[in-house]
PDB file of C-alpha atoms in Angstrom:
ATOM      1  CA  UNK G 537      -7.487  12.252  13.295  1.00 51.00           C
ATOM      2  CA  UNK G 538     -11.029  13.508  12.868  1.00 61.00           C
ATOM      3  CA  UNK G 539     -13.651  11.823  10.746  1.00 66.00           C
ATOM      4  CA  UNK G 540     -14.568  13.654   7.544  1.00 73.00           C
ATOM      5  CA  UNK G 541     -17.716  13.277   5.516  1.00 85.00           C
ATOM      6  CA  UNK G 542     -16.659  13.774   1.899  1.00 90.00           C
ATOM      7  CA  UNK G 543     -18.546  16.448   0.023  1.00 93.00           C
ATOM      8  CA  UNK G 544     -18.757  16.635  -3.805  1.00 94.00           C
ATOM      9  CA  UNK G 545     -15.931  19.125  -3.925  1.00 95.00           C
ATOM     10  CA  UNK G 546     -13.705  16.901  -1.900  1.00 95.00           C
ATOM     11  CA  UNK G 547     -14.385  14.089  -4.316  1.00 94.00           C
ATOM     12  CA  UNK G 548     -13.533  16.265  -7.304  1.00 95.00           C
ATOM     13  CA  UNK G 549     -10.272  17.389  -5.701  1.00 95.00           C
ATOM     14  CA  UNK G 550      -9.316  13.773  -4.890  1.00 94.00           C
ATOM     15  CA  UNK G 551     -10.253  12.724  -8.364  1.00 93.00           C
ATOM     16  CA  UNK G 552      -7.991  15.373  -9.951  1.00 94.00           C
ATOM     17  CA  UNK G 553      -5.054  14.571  -7.605  1.00 93.00           C
ATOM     18  CA  UNK G 554      -5.650  10.893  -8.240  1.00 89.00           C
ATOM     19  CA  UNK G 555      -5.365  11.465 -11.979  1.00 88.00           C
ATOM     20  CA  UNK G 556      -2.265  13.640 -11.740  1.00 89.00           C
ATOM     21  CA  UNK G 557      -0.676  14.074  -8.371  1.00 88.00           C
ATOM     22  CA  UNK G 558       1.721  16.660  -9.770  1.00 90.00           C
ATOM     23  CA  UNK G 559      -1.060  18.959 -11.017  1.00 92.00           C
ATOM     24  CA  UNK G 560      -0.558  22.416  -9.585  1.00 94.00           C
ATOM     25  CA  UNK G 561      -3.046  23.728  -7.042  1.00 94.00           C
ATOM     26  CA  UNK G 562      -3.462  26.812  -9.174  1.00 95.00           C
ATOM     27  CA  UNK G 563      -4.647  24.703 -12.125  1.00 96.00           C
ATOM     28  CA  UNK G 564      -6.887  22.558  -9.913  1.00 96.00           C
ATOM     29  CA  UNK G 565      -8.560  25.605  -8.368  1.00 96.00           C
ATOM     30  CA  UNK G 566      -9.027  27.191 -11.761  1.00 96.00           C
ATOM     31  CA  UNK G 567     -10.625  24.002 -13.245  1.00 96.00           C
ATOM     32  CA  UNK G 568     -12.902  23.616 -10.229  1.00 96.00           C
ATOM     33  CA  UNK G 569     -13.741  27.326 -10.323  1.00 96.00           C
ATOM     34  CA  UNK G 570     -12.765  27.830  -6.636  1.00 96.00           C
ATOM     35  CA  UNK G 571     -10.141  30.088  -5.026  1.00 96.00           C
ATOM     36  CA  UNK G 572      -6.681  28.793  -4.232  1.00 94.00           C
ATOM     37  CA  UNK G 573      -7.320  29.537  -0.584  1.00 95.00           C
ATOM     38  CA  UNK G 574     -10.390  27.327  -0.605  1.00 96.00           C
ATOM     39  CA  UNK G 575      -8.455  24.518  -2.317  1.00 96.00           C
ATOM     40  CA  UNK G 576      -5.495  24.720   0.151  1.00 95.00           C
ATOM     41  CA  UNK G 577      -8.069  24.647   3.054  1.00 96.00           C
ATOM     42  CA  UNK G 578      -9.812  21.595   1.559  1.00 95.00           C
ATOM     43  CA  UNK G 579      -6.601  19.681   0.921  1.00 96.00           C
ATOM     44  CA  UNK G 580      -5.273  20.425   4.383  1.00 95.00           C
ATOM     45  CA  UNK G 581      -8.555  19.126   5.779  1.00 94.00           C
ATOM     46  CA  UNK G 582      -8.277  15.944   3.642  1.00 94.00           C
ATOM     47  CA  UNK G 583      -4.662  15.385   4.803  1.00 94.00           C
ATOM     48  CA  UNK G 584      -5.460  16.058   8.504  1.00 93.00           C
ATOM     49  CA  UNK G 585      -8.429  13.719   8.496  1.00 93.00           C
ATOM     50  CA  UNK G 586      -6.310  10.905   6.939  1.00 92.00           C
ATOM     51  CA  UNK G 587      -8.314  10.696   3.730  1.00 93.00           C
ATOM     52  CA  UNK G 588      -5.349  11.967   1.698  1.00 93.00           C
ATOM     53  CA  UNK G 589      -2.379   9.975   2.985  1.00 91.00           C
ATOM     54  CA  UNK G 590       0.383  11.373   0.798  1.00 87.00           C
ATOM     55  CA  UNK G 591       1.775  12.035  -2.589  1.00 84.00           C
ATOM     56  CA  UNK G 592       4.198   9.394  -4.009  1.00 83.00           C
ATOM     57  CA  UNK G 593       5.445   8.467  -7.441  1.00 83.00           C
ATOM     58  CA  UNK G 594       4.431   5.139  -8.974  1.00 83.00           C
ATOM     59  CA  UNK G 595       7.788   3.518  -9.773  1.00 86.00           C
ATOM     60  CA  UNK G 596       8.126   0.427 -11.899  1.00 88.00           C
ATOM     61  CA  UNK G 597       9.907  -1.985  -9.508  1.00 90.00           C
ATOM     62  CA  UNK G 598      11.621  -3.811 -12.339  1.00 90.00           C
ATOM     63  CA  UNK G 599      13.614  -0.694 -13.265  1.00 92.00           C
ATOM     64  CA  UNK G 600      15.051  -0.473  -9.760  1.00 93.00           C
ATOM     65  CA  UNK G 601      15.973  -4.135  -9.578  1.00 94.00           C
ATOM     66  CA  UNK G 602      12.924  -5.858  -8.043  1.00 95.00           C
ATOM     67  CA  UNK G 603      12.289  -8.535 -10.657  1.00 95.00           C
ATOM     68  CA  UNK G 604      10.539 -11.122  -8.393  1.00 97.00           C
ATOM     69  CA  UNK G 605       7.056 -10.746  -6.882  1.00 98.00           C
ATOM     70  CA  UNK G 606       5.867 -13.201  -4.318  1.00 98.00           C
ATOM     71  CA  UNK G 607       2.519 -13.692  -2.588  1.00 98.00           C
ATOM     72  CA  UNK G 608       3.100 -15.523   0.679  1.00 98.00           C
ATOM     73  CA  UNK G 609       0.357 -17.093   2.811  1.00 98.00           C
ATOM     74  CA  UNK G 610       1.083 -17.589   6.468  1.00 97.00           C
ATOM     75  CA  UNK G 611      -0.674 -19.623   9.204  1.00 96.00           C
ATOM     76  CA  UNK G 612       0.422 -18.132  12.511  1.00 95.00           C
ATOM     77  CA  UNK G 613       0.576 -20.144  15.754  1.00 93.00           C
ATOM     78  CA  UNK G 614      -2.083 -19.355  18.275  1.00 85.00           C
ATOM     79  CA  UNK G 615      -1.768 -15.973  19.956  1.00 85.00           C
ATOM     80  CA  UNK G 616       1.450 -15.099  18.062  1.00 88.00           C
ATOM     81  CA  UNK G 617      -0.092 -12.587  15.609  1.00 88.00           C
ATOM     82  CA  UNK G 618       1.200  -9.421  17.230  1.00 90.00           C
ATOM     83  CA  UNK G 619       4.769 -10.650  17.325  1.00 90.00           C
ATOM     84  CA  UNK G 620       4.612 -11.807  13.685  1.00 93.00           C
ATOM     85  CA  UNK G 621       3.139  -8.508  12.575  1.00 92.00           C
ATOM     86  CA  UNK G 622       6.006  -6.593  14.322  1.00 90.00           C
ATOM     87  CA  UNK G 623       8.761  -8.694  12.688  1.00 92.00           C
ATOM     88  CA  UNK G 624       7.186  -8.737   9.148  1.00 94.00           C
ATOM     89  CA  UNK G 625       6.559  -4.919   9.181  1.00 89.00           C
ATOM     90  CA  UNK G 626      10.314  -4.233   9.466  1.00 91.00           C
ATOM     91  CA  UNK G 627      11.095  -5.665   5.958  1.00 94.00           C
ATOM     92  CA  UNK G 628      11.004  -3.144   3.058  1.00 94.00           C
ATOM     93  CA  UNK G 629      10.489  -6.092   0.622  1.00 95.00           C
ATOM     94  CA  UNK G 630       7.066  -6.588   2.258  1.00 97.00           C
ATOM     95  CA  UNK G 631       4.800  -4.124   0.484  1.00 95.00           C
ATOM     96  CA  UNK G 632       1.497  -5.286   1.915  1.00 95.00           C
ATOM     97  CA  UNK G 633       0.215  -7.482   4.739  1.00 96.00           C
ATOM     98  CA  UNK G 634      -3.405  -8.536   4.799  1.00 96.00           C
ATOM     99  CA  UNK G 635      -5.015 -10.225   7.812  1.00 95.00           C
ATOM    100  CA  UNK G 636      -7.602 -12.585   6.319  1.00 96.00           C
ATOM    101  CA  UNK G 637     -10.286 -15.059   7.325  1.00 96.00           C
ATOM    102  CA  UNK G 638     -10.127 -18.655   6.221  1.00 96.00           C
ATOM    103  CA  UNK G 639      -7.451 -21.229   6.060  1.00 96.00           C
ATOM    104  CA  UNK G 640      -4.614 -18.674   6.256  1.00 97.00           C
ATOM    105  CA  UNK G 641      -4.103 -15.840   8.754  1.00 96.00           C
ATOM    106  CA  UNK G 642      -1.924 -13.441   6.782  1.00 96.00           C
ATOM    107  CA  UNK G 643      -1.189 -12.787   3.119  1.00 97.00           C
ATOM    108  CA  UNK G 644       2.005 -10.908   2.202  1.00 97.00           C
ATOM    109  CA  UNK G 645       2.824  -9.251  -1.071  1.00 97.00           C
ATOM    110  CA  UNK G 646       6.532  -9.027  -1.436  1.00 98.00           C
ATOM    111  CA  UNK G 647       9.114  -7.845  -3.993  1.00 97.00           C
ATOM    112  CA  UNK G 648      12.593  -9.263  -4.241  1.00 98.00           C
ATOM    113  CA  UNK G 649      15.595  -8.645  -6.474  1.00 97.00           C
ATOM    114  CA  UNK G 650      15.997 -12.377  -7.061  1.00 96.00           C
ATOM    115  CA  UNK G 651      15.444 -15.952  -5.808  1.00 97.00           C
ATOM    116  CA  UNK G 652      18.328 -15.776  -3.312  1.00 97.00           C
ATOM    117  CA  UNK G 653      16.736 -12.793  -1.588  1.00 97.00           C
ATOM    118  CA  UNK G 654      13.383 -14.510  -1.477  1.00 97.00           C
ATOM    119  CA  UNK G 655      14.959 -17.686  -0.077  1.00 97.00           C
ATOM    120  CA  UNK G 656      16.809 -15.747   2.537  1.00 96.00           C
ATOM    121  CA  UNK G 657      13.598 -13.988   3.588  1.00 96.00           C
ATOM    122  CA  UNK G 658      11.684 -17.247   3.921  1.00 95.00           C
ATOM    123  CA  UNK G 659      14.478 -18.933   5.877  1.00 94.00           C
ATOM    124  CA  UNK G 660      15.827 -16.047   8.042  1.00 92.00           C
ATOM    125  CA  UNK G 661      13.336 -13.169   7.819  1.00 90.00           C
ATOM    126  CA  UNK G 662      10.115 -14.832   8.904  1.00 90.00           C
ATOM    127  CA  UNK G 663       9.682 -15.533  12.621  1.00 88.00           C
ATOM    128  CA  UNK G 664       9.447 -19.265  11.832  1.00 88.00           C
ATOM    129  CA  UNK G 665       8.998 -20.287  15.531  1.00 91.00           C
ATOM    130  CA  UNK G 666       5.723 -18.320  15.457  1.00 93.00           C
ATOM    131  CA  UNK G 667       4.471 -19.685  12.105  1.00 95.00           C
ATOM    132  CA  UNK G 668       2.741 -23.020  11.559  1.00 95.00           C
ATOM    133  CA  UNK G 669       2.857 -23.134   7.744  1.00 95.00           C
ATOM    134  CA  UNK G 670       3.672 -21.027   4.688  1.00 96.00           C
ATOM    135  CA  UNK G 671       2.686 -21.188   1.081  1.00 98.00           C
ATOM    136  CA  UNK G 672       4.601 -19.111  -1.439  1.00 98.00           C
ATOM    137  CA  UNK G 673       3.302 -18.166  -4.887  1.00 98.00           C
ATOM    138  CA  UNK G 674       5.641 -16.650  -7.469  1.00 98.00           C
ATOM    139  CA  UNK G 675       3.812 -14.171  -9.648  1.00 97.00           C
ATOM    140  CA  UNK G 676       4.467 -14.928 -13.344  1.00 97.00           C
ATOM    141  CA  UNK G 677       2.536 -11.976 -14.813  1.00 95.00           C
ATOM    142  CA  UNK G 678       0.673  -9.015 -13.379  1.00 92.00           C
ATOM    143  CA  UNK G 679      -2.654  -8.702 -15.174  1.00 95.00           C
ATOM    144  CA  UNK G 680      -3.846  -5.684 -13.136  1.00 93.00           C
ATOM    145  CA  UNK G 681      -2.295  -3.738 -10.341  1.00 88.00           C
ATOM    146  CA  UNK G 682      -4.088  -0.517  -9.618  1.00 85.00           C
ATOM    147  CA  UNK G 683      -2.821   1.866  -6.982  1.00 82.00           C
ATOM    148  CA  UNK G 684      -5.394   4.542  -7.472  1.00 80.00           C
ATOM    149  CA  UNK G 685      -8.707   4.528  -5.581  1.00 83.00           C
ATOM    150  CA  UNK G 686     -11.856   5.142  -7.598  1.00 82.00           C
ATOM    151  CA  UNK G 687     -13.377   8.274  -6.083  1.00 83.00           C
TER     152      UNK G 687
END
């Protein structure tokens, strides 16, 4: 993956795709007053450099059964981080893992269909022999959750 210095045109393309990922390349090229060939070339460059990681729909999790959101703090036993990372990464319920500084080592953002699924994850999913302590927060209301990156 090569490093890419973003130009103004790159930012405009990213902004338009960010606003509407289903917008046709023909329309984007027309609005930016560039050729479709230039646009395809720029988008391919953004993809290959890792700036543009993909195109996915934003699905409301509640409508597909994920009614419970949990934020889980973990304190990992000394030198067990790699093992814990490997185990946690396997679970589709775990949407994000953040390695942090401070009292905790990892913060997980997880979605579950219900309390039983959460309980099972905490008891059987986590590599408890490698974890010193956990703290689980149940999210009552999401005030803001933005997936788009301001370009």
